Amino acid sequence: MAALAPAEILALARISEELDYYQLLHLQDDANARQIKDAYYETSRTFHPDACRHLPDDVRRAVAVIAKRISEAYSILRDPRRRPAYDRHLESGGGARMQLAQAEGAQRAEVEGKTPQGRQYFTLANQDIRRGDFAAAARNLQTALTFEPGNEGFEKLLVEVREKLEHSSA
Amino acid sequence: MADIAIGIDLGTSNSCVARAEDGTVDVLANPYGEKITASVVAFREDGSITVGNSAKANIIHDPENTVSSAKRLIGRYYFSEEVKKARAICAYDIAESEGHGLRINVRNEQFSLPEISAMVLRELKAIAEARLGQSVSKAVITVPAYFNDNQRQATKDAGRIAGLEVLRIINEPTAAALAYGFGKGLKQRVAVYDLGGGTFDISVLEIGEDIFEVLSTCGDTFLGGEDFDDRLIDMLADEFLANTGINLRNDRFALEKLKVASEDAKKALSVDSAVDIRIPDIIEGPEGMLSVEHQLTSVEFGSLVNDLLQRTFKVCDEAVQEAGVVARDLDGVVLVGGPTRLPIIRDAVRAYFQMEPKTDVDPDLAVSMGAAIHASSLVNPKNDTFLLDVTPLSLRIGVAGGIAESVIERNTPVPIEQTRTFTTFKDYQESVSIRIYQGESREAEENEPLGQFEFSGFAKARRGEVEIDVTFEIDTDGIVNVTARDRDTGQKASIRITLSSGLSESEIESIIERANTDRVETTTLEITPPPVSRDPRSELEEALSTPPLSDSQRALEPVSESDPAASAASSTPAHAPDEATPADAVTQPFLGMSPDSDDLLLDEEPAPLLAEPARLSGEPQLAAPEPIVAASPEPFFEEAPTDEMVAYTKNPKAMDLDLEPDPVGLDIDTEVETEDNQVVELTDDLHIANTQTASELHDPEPEAEPQVLEENPHDLFEPAGTDLTTLDEAEDEKG
């Protein structure tokens, strides 16, 4: 295992709030799933609480902090729903950490809408799609987009619906 | 010489103890050469207690005083379905203790479940000591992966009562995977199908040489080999009833004979395709003694238990899906647990996973071997294997409307920590209270309640101005810890637990004092502690007055506190200067019983437990600065209005308003009233103790709230708003 000096561990624990998850796991922004897992394993070899039982108390406490942060980082970055939400969170200067439920919620908002009206028309559009009424779905999605311009989830679905429309008219 | 640390598989029906050294693992046998010890405790007429296989033989003639399958009950609430079921099956007396816990009544004595399990653990410890020729004080104990926090903590308590330092609680399938893959340099993804006597677990793991990563785990803590036996018992009893008109279930002794014969028959089917069940002279009929005779084939047995088997595969579906894998793409499936020797189970597993199950590990011994391997690596300075496990159940917090919101989802890697920020709902609010659950339902009452916490000792200010960070931690043992601190001052709030299924710290200590477990006559005589000649209970007073407490026990003693301000002050721990920085805010020690935190207590925190974050199943009085006024049942907090949170979080207030007939356009004041009315109905809500509103409370709406409590057996949180006297007192104090 990559041994760290106690002083380094203490220092890392102190700044662990400020390190974003990519920095914490020594990852590039575009790391793939395998790289994320390998990084999780590698950092765990150093910072798993079991690896540090023989260290002094203050160091063990620091290790416990880092270990919890590593689990958090892994839980966000390995999850295809949470990771985009976290990336946006970072871009918007939201801080290095993100609570798991928050990432989940943000992602859901991105897919299902952030405004009540957006969600409402998005839901109607989905009902239209289930009924096979793509024209109505397209109208509802366009309305949803007037409330939430640029919502990627809405736009993506609208593209799909229009393709279906062209298919059926062709 | 390195410390000796053993691994213990504390099973529902059977237990094992093992020790690993220099790459070899030995499952330790008792003096009779038996490696498997029945998890049965027999209370004899002469006051002695026996444990294990000889105790099991006692079941037939003295079922009322022979406790088996205690693991099915440990860490449960009295009102739970599982306990109801156990009470119907078990001959021994299961009673309710204070706080909805459980006690076993035998021979005019009362025992908690951790005490019973401690007797089994002590027997295993004695077996190990006899084999190894030296005393053993450290152990890794396994639990079903699907055990919740209450059950894990109770198991850990049992270890302490048995005189063991519990190095780790690890999950049984993870331990089995360790036994399967340790030191082989494997790179595999495997499923561990673990069907024990009383529980079923499935874990999907990725083994990467020295790393054992659990991808997902699912289970059923009330499905095991004993349920298979029950099916057989039912069939035989029904058949006997049809033939003779006599119901064997009404005769305790006949029923126990039936149980033994059924278990034997099931075991025989592991080898043979058919077995003759014969129980001569089981009961007296009108014309003499009657016998049970039945030829059981594997096929017939399969049809009796098929639905149980299918239940395990539903759980497998979930685990495989959560792991993001396809069953047939796995590199192997490892079978663990005695029942998996049955050909019908092997066949079903083979069909489900579309591969031949692994036979590398002994299904009865693998769990204890894995525990021993881990125990050994924990006491050796050079640790070379890492278990990356997950939490089996979602951790939830109760919010308005009887909803339980997920804070940490199941299958999240541990250790993990998440923080939620709450704010006060009332001006000058003095305490806040939250409820915590584990489970997969958004309906609070469908989850397992872990505890209710009241936080106080933070700054008093107008509503919304106090922000309290509540931190939820799940440690490497899968045990939950909760802490709260005032965001502005960084001061830790004191915590009072108002619901807990487990033993309190002082209860554990007094149990250790009584040393009830010393009465156990172990099969390994050399190292057995001398039997207690006096009646431990009659001497309890004396024992408590001169307690030979260890340092760690002393550290856990509650300080006598009556002043909340003092308690709040003491809640800034000794290492306060460092703790003030935000980065360190999370390094605060947690009061789990893990050796780590024990050490913390020893070295850094001599006395003030109040300062410590509370364990979920800790002691109510322990952390109570004063009887906190259970005042108006009002929602006391909501999610702090940070933008990110609002984006997704259901605002409890908003939710309440949805339920109101005309919520629109209320100004703030009206809204508060609405809340007040609302909460009278919704007792699941978070509520406050607020002396500022005391005057309003002299006119409470009396009937509404207790009603709900009665309707809902799961709602065992203390009803608020009833204790007006205390409320007045609190006001007097203030004035």
Coordinates of C-alpha atoms in Angstrom, one line a residue, chain B residues 150-518:
Chain B
N150 CA -30.4 -2.3 16.0
Q151 CA -29.4 -5.9 15.4
R152 CA -25.8 -5.1 14.7
Q153 CA -25.5 -3.0 17.9
A154 CA -27.2 -5.7 20.0
T155 CA -24.7 -8.3 18.6
K156 CA -21.8 -6.0 19.4
D157 CA -23.2 -5.6 22.9
A158 CA -23.4 -9.4 23.2
G159 CA -19.7 -9.6 22.4
R160 CA -18.8 -7.1 25.1
I161 CA -21.0 -8.9 27.6
A162 CA -19.1 -12.1 26.8
G163 CA -15.9 -10.4 27.6
L164 CA -14.7 -9.9 24.0
E165 CA -13.3 -6.8 22.4
V166 CA -15.3 -6.8 19.1
L167 CA -12.7 -5.7 16.5
R168 CA -15.3 -5.6 13.8
I169 CA -18.8 -6.7 12.9
I170 CA -18.6 -8.1 9.4
N171 CA -21.3 -9.4 7.1
E172 CA -21.6 -13.2 6.7
P173 CA -21.5 -13.3 2.9
T174 CA -18.5 -11.0 2.9
A175 CA -16.7 -13.3 5.3
A176 CA -17.6 -16.3 3.2
A177 CA -16.2 -14.5 0.1
L178 CA -13.0 -13.8 2.1
A179 CA -12.7 -17.5 2.9
Y180 CA -13.3 -18.3 -0.8
G181 CA -10.9 -15.8 -2.3
F182 CA -8.3 -14.9 0.3
G183 CA -4.7 -15.1 -0.8
K184 CA -5.6 -16.5 -4.2
G185 CA -5.1 -13.3 -6.1
L186 CA -8.4 -13.7 -7.8
K187 CA -10.0 -11.2 -10.1
Q188 CA -13.6 -12.3 -10.1
R189 CA -17.2 -11.2 -9.7
V190 CA -19.1 -13.7 -7.5
A191 CA -22.4 -14.0 -5.8
V192 CA -22.6 -15.4 -2.3
Y193 CA -25.9 -17.2 -1.7
D194 CA -26.1 -17.5 2.0
L195 CA -29.0 -19.4 3.4
G196 CA -28.6 -19.9 7.1
G197 CA -30.8 -21.3 9.8
G198 CA -32.8 -18.2 10.2
T199 CA -31.7 -15.6 7.6
F200 CA -31.0 -15.3 3.9
D201 CA -28.4 -13.0 2.4
I202 CA -27.2 -12.6 -1.1
S203 CA -24.2 -10.4 -1.8
V204 CA -22.5 -9.7 -5.2
L205 CA -18.8 -9.0 -4.8
E206 CA -16.0 -8.0 -7.0
I207 CA -12.8 -9.6 -5.8
G208 CA -9.7 -7.6 -7.0
E209 CA -6.8 -9.5 -5.5
D210 CA -6.4 -7.9 -2.1
I211 CA -9.8 -6.0 -2.3
F212 CA -13.2 -7.5 -1.6
E213 CA -15.7 -4.9 -2.8
V214 CA -19.4 -5.6 -2.1
L215 CA -21.3 -4.3 -5.1
S216 CA -24.7 -5.0 -3.5
T217 CA -26.3 -7.0 -0.8
C218 CA -29.9 -7.9 -0.2
G219 CA -31.6 -10.3 2.2
D220 CA -34.4 -11.5 4.3
T221 CA -33.8 -11.7 8.0
F222 CA -36.7 -14.0 8.6
L223 CA -36.1 -16.7 6.0
G224 CA -33.9 -19.7 6.7
G225 CA -33.5 -23.4 7.1
E226 CA -35.7 -23.3 10.1
D227 CA -38.6 -22.1 8.0
F228 CA -38.0 -25.2 5.8
D229 CA -38.3 -27.3 9.0
D230 CA -41.5 -25.6 9.9
R231 CA -43.1 -26.5 6.6
L232 CA -42.2 -30.2 7.3
I233 CA -43.5 -29.9 10.8
D234 CA -46.8 -28.5 9.5
M235 CA -47.2 -31.2 7.0
L236 CA -46.5 -34.0 9.5
A237 CA -48.8 -32.4 12.1
D238 CA -51.6 -31.9 9.6
E239 CA -51.3 -35.5 8.4
F240 CA -51.3 -36.8 12.0
L241 CA -54.4 -34.7 12.7
A242 CA -56.2 -36.1 9.7
N243 CA -55.3 -39.7 10.6
T244 CA -55.9 -39.6 14.3
G245 CA -57.8 -36.4 15.2
I246 CA -55.0 -35.4 17.5
N247 CA -53.3 -32.1 17.0
L248 CA -49.6 -32.6 18.0
R249 CA -49.1 -28.8 18.0
N250 CA -51.1 -28.7 21.3
D251 CA -48.5 -30.8 23.1
R252 CA -45.3 -29.0 23.7
F253 CA -43.3 -32.3 24.0
A254 CA -44.7 -33.9 20.9
L255 CA -44.1 -30.7 19.0
E256 CA -40.4 -30.6 20.0
K257 CA -40.0 -34.2 19.0
L258 CA -41.6 -33.3 15.7
K259 CA -39.1 -30.4 15.3
V260 CA -36.1 -32.6 15.9
A261 CA -37.3 -35.3 13.5
S262 CA -38.1 -32.8 10.8
E263 CA -34.7 -31.2 11.0
D264 CA -33.0 -34.6 10.9
A265 CA -35.1 -35.6 7.9
K266 CA -34.2 -32.5 6.1
K267 CA -30.5 -33.1 6.8
A268 CA -30.8 -36.7 5.6
L269 CA -32.2 -35.4 2.3
S270 CA -28.8 -33.7 1.7
V271 CA -27.5 -37.2 1.0
D272 CA -30.4 -39.4 0.2
S273 CA -33.3 -38.9 -2.1
A274 CA -35.8 -40.3 0.4
V275 CA -36.0 -40.7 4.1
D276 CA -38.2 -42.5 6.5
I277 CA -39.5 -40.3 9.3
R278 CA -40.4 -42.4 12.4
I279 CA -41.3 -40.9 15.8
P280 CA -42.5 -43.9 17.9
D281 CA -44.9 -43.2 20.8
I282 CA -45.1 -39.5 20.2
I283 CA -48.4 -39.1 22.0
E284 CA -51.0 -41.1 23.8
G285 CA -54.2 -41.7 21.9
P286 CA -57.5 -43.1 23.2
E287 CA -56.3 -46.6 22.5
G288 CA -52.6 -46.4 23.5
M289 CA -49.5 -44.7 22.2
L290 CA -49.4 -43.4 18.7
S291 CA -46.5 -42.9 16.3
V292 CA -45.6 -40.7 13.4
E293 CA -44.5 -42.4 10.2
H294 CA -43.9 -40.8 6.9
Q295 CA -41.7 -41.5 3.9
L296 CA -40.4 -38.2 2.7
T297 CA -39.0 -37.9 -0.8
S298 CA -36.8 -35.0 -2.0
V299 CA -39.5 -34.2 -4.5
E300 CA -42.2 -33.9 -1.8
F301 CA -39.9 -31.8 0.3
G302 CA -39.2 -29.6 -2.7
S303 CA -42.9 -29.0 -3.2
L304 CA -43.3 -28.0 0.5
V305 CA -40.6 -25.4 0.4
N306 CA -40.7 -24.2 -3.2
D307 CA -42.3 -20.9 -2.4
L308 CA -39.6 -20.2 0.2
L309 CA -36.9 -21.0 -2.4
Q310 CA -38.6 -18.7 -4.9
R311 CA -38.5 -15.9 -2.3
T312 CA -34.7 -16.2 -2.1
F313 CA -34.5 -15.7 -5.9
K314 CA -36.7 -12.6 -5.7
V315 CA -34.1 -11.3 -3.3
C316 CA -31.3 -12.4 -5.7
D317 CA -33.0 -10.5 -8.5
E318 CA -32.8 -7.3 -6.5
A319 CA -29.2 -7.8 -5.6
V320 CA -28.1 -8.6 -9.1
Q321 CA -29.9 -5.6 -10.4
E322 CA -28.5 -3.3 -7.8
A323 CA -25.0 -4.6 -8.6
G324 CA -25.5 -3.7 -12.2
V325 CA -24.6 -7.2 -13.4
V326 CA -26.3 -10.1 -15.1
A327 CA -26.5 -13.3 -13.1
R328 CA -25.1 -15.6 -15.8
D329 CA -22.2 -13.3 -16.4
L330 CA -20.8 -13.8 -12.9
D331 CA -17.6 -15.8 -12.4
G332 CA -19.1 -17.9 -9.8
V333 CA -21.7 -18.4 -7.1
V334 CA -20.6 -19.5 -3.7
L335 CA -23.0 -21.4 -1.4
V336 CA -23.0 -20.7 2.3
G337 CA -25.1 -22.1 5.1
G338 CA -26.1 -25.6 6.0
P339 CA -29.3 -25.7 4.1
T340 CA -27.4 -25.1 0.8
R341 CA -26.3 -28.7 1.1
L342 CA -29.7 -29.7 0.0
P343 CA -29.8 -30.9 -3.6
I344 CA -33.1 -29.1 -4.2
I345 CA -31.4 -25.8 -3.3
R346 CA -28.3 -26.5 -5.3
D347 CA -30.4 -27.4 -8.3
A348 CA -32.4 -24.2 -8.0
V349 CA -29.3 -22.1 -7.6
R350 CA -27.7 -23.8 -10.6
A351 CA -30.8 -23.0 -12.6
Y352 CA -31.0 -19.4 -11.5
F353 CA -27.4 -18.5 -12.1
Q354 CA -27.0 -20.9 -15.0
M355 CA -23.7 -22.2 -13.6
E356 CA -22.4 -24.9 -11.3
P357 CA -22.2 -23.5 -7.7
K358 CA -18.7 -23.4 -6.2
T359 CA -17.9 -26.1 -3.8
D360 CA -14.5 -24.7 -2.7
V361 CA -15.7 -23.7 0.7
D362 CA -17.5 -25.6 3.4
P363 CA -21.0 -24.1 3.6
D364 CA -21.0 -24.6 7.4
L365 CA -17.6 -23.3 8.2
A366 CA -16.8 -20.6 5.6
V367 CA -18.2 -17.7 7.5
S368 CA -16.2 -18.4 10.6
M369 CA -13.1 -18.9 8.6
G370 CA -13.5 -15.6 6.8
A371 CA -14.1 -13.9 10.1
A372 CA -10.9 -15.5 11.4
I373 CA -8.9 -14.3 8.4
H374 CA -10.2 -10.8 8.9
A375 CA -9.6 -10.9 12.7
S376 CA -6.0 -12.0 12.0
S377 CA -5.3 -9.2 9.5
L378 CA -6.8 -6.7 12.0
V379 CA -4.3 -7.5 14.7
N380 CA -1.3 -7.7 12.4
P381 CA 0.3 -4.4 11.7
K382 CA 0.7 -5.2 8.1
N383 CA -2.9 -5.4 6.8
D384 CA -3.1 -6.8 3.3
T385 CA -6.8 -7.4 2.7
F386 CA -9.5 -4.8 2.4
L387 CA -13.2 -5.3 2.8
L388 CA -15.2 -2.6 1.1
D389 CA -18.7 -3.2 2.2
V390 CA -22.0 -1.5 1.8
T391 CA -24.9 -0.5 4.0
P392 CA -27.8 -3.0 3.3
L393 CA -30.6 -0.7 4.1
S394 CA -31.4 2.9 3.3
L395 CA -31.1 5.3 6.2
R396 CA -34.0 7.6 6.4
I397 CA -35.1 10.6 8.4
G398 CA -38.8 11.3 9.3
V399 CA -40.3 14.4 7.9
A400 CA -43.8 15.8 7.9
G401 CA -46.7 13.7 6.7
G402 CA -45.4 10.4 7.9
I403 CA -42.8 10.4 5.1
A404 CA -39.3 9.0 5.6
E405 CA -36.8 10.6 3.3
S406 CA -33.6 8.8 2.3
V407 CA -30.4 10.3 3.6
I408 CA -28.1 7.4 2.7
E409 CA -29.4 4.9 0.1
R410 CA -28.9 1.2 0.5
N411 CA -25.8 -0.3 -1.1
T412 CA -23.8 2.9 -0.5
P413 CA -20.2 2.0 0.4
V414 CA -19.3 2.4 4.1
P415 CA -17.9 4.2 6.0
I416 CA -20.0 7.1 4.9
E417 CA -21.2 10.3 6.3
Q418 CA -23.9 12.7 5.2
T419 CA -25.0 16.0 6.7
R420 CA -28.4 17.6 6.6
T421 CA -29.0 21.1 7.7
F422 CA -32.1 22.0 9.7
T423 CA -33.4 25.2 11.0
T424 CA -35.6 26.0 13.9
F425 CA -39.2 26.5 13.2
K426 CA -40.2 28.6 16.2
D427 CA -38.7 31.7 17.8
Y428 CA -36.3 30.8 20.6
Q429 CA -36.8 27.2 20.1
E430 CA -34.8 25.2 22.6
S431 CA -34.7 21.7 21.2
V432 CA -35.3 19.9 18.0
S433 CA -36.1 16.3 17.5
I434 CA -35.6 13.9 14.7
R435 CA -36.6 10.3 13.9
I436 CA -34.4 7.9 12.1
Y437 CA -35.4 4.8 10.2
Q438 CA -33.9 2.1 8.1
G439 CA -35.8 0.6 5.2
E440 CA -36.9 1.0 1.6
S441 CA -40.3 2.6 2.0
R442 CA -41.1 6.3 1.8
E443 CA -43.8 5.6 4.3
A444 CA -42.1 6.1 7.6
E445 CA -44.1 3.5 9.4
E446 CA -43.1 0.7 7.0
N447 CA -39.5 1.1 8.0
E448 CA -37.6 -0.1 11.0
P449 CA -37.4 2.8 13.6
L450 CA -33.9 3.2 14.8
G451 CA -34.4 6.0 17.2
Q452 CA -35.6 9.4 18.1
F453 CA -33.1 12.1 19.0
E454 CA -33.6 15.4 20.7
F455 CA -31.0 18.0 20.3
S456 CA -30.6 21.0 22.6
G457 CA -27.9 23.3 23.8
F458 CA -27.7 25.4 20.6
A459 CA -28.0 29.1 20.5
K460 CA -31.5 30.5 21.0
A461 CA -32.7 32.8 18.3
R462 CA -35.6 33.7 16.1
R463 CA -36.9 31.0 13.9
G464 CA -34.9 30.2 10.9
E465 CA -31.8 31.9 12.4
V466 CA -30.4 28.8 14.0
E467 CA -29.0 26.3 11.6
I468 CA -28.3 22.8 12.9
D469 CA -26.1 20.4 10.9
V470 CA -27.2 16.9 11.7
T471 CA -24.6 14.4 10.6
F472 CA -25.5 10.7 9.9
E473 CA -22.6 8.3 9.9
I474 CA -22.5 4.6 9.1
D475 CA -19.3 3.1 10.2
T476 CA -17.4 0.1 8.9
D477 CA -19.4 -2.1 11.2
G478 CA -22.6 -0.9 9.5
I479 CA -23.6 0.9 12.8
V480 CA -25.3 4.3 12.6
N481 CA -24.1 7.3 14.6
V482 CA -25.8 10.7 14.7
T483 CA -24.4 14.0 15.8
A484 CA -25.7 17.5 15.6
R485 CA -23.9 20.9 15.8
D486 CA -24.8 24.5 15.7
R487 CA -23.5 25.7 12.3
D488 CA -22.8 29.3 13.6
T489 CA -21.0 28.5 16.8
G490 CA -19.7 25.1 15.8
Q491 CA -20.9 23.9 19.2
K492 CA -22.1 20.4 19.4
A493 CA -25.6 20.0 20.5
S494 CA -26.3 17.6 23.3
I495 CA -28.4 14.6 22.3
R496 CA -31.0 12.7 24.1
I497 CA -32.3 9.5 22.7
T498 CA -36.0 8.9 23.3
L499 CA -36.4 5.6 21.6
S500 CA -34.1 2.7 21.4
S501 CA -34.5 -1.0 21.2
G502 CA -31.2 -1.9 22.7
L503 CA -29.6 -2.1 26.0
S504 CA -28.3 1.1 27.6
E505 CA -24.7 1.5 28.5
S506 CA -25.5 1.3 32.2
E507 CA -27.5 -1.9 31.6
I508 CA -24.6 -3.5 29.8
E509 CA -22.3 -2.5 32.5
S510 CA -24.5 -3.9 35.2
I511 CA -24.9 -7.1 33.2
I512 CA -21.1 -7.4 33.0
E513 CA -21.0 -6.8 36.8
R514 CA -23.5 -9.5 37.5
A515 CA -21.4 -11.8 35.3
N516 CA -24.4 -13.9 34.7
T517 CA -22.6 -15.6 31.9
D518 CA -20.1 -17.0 34.4

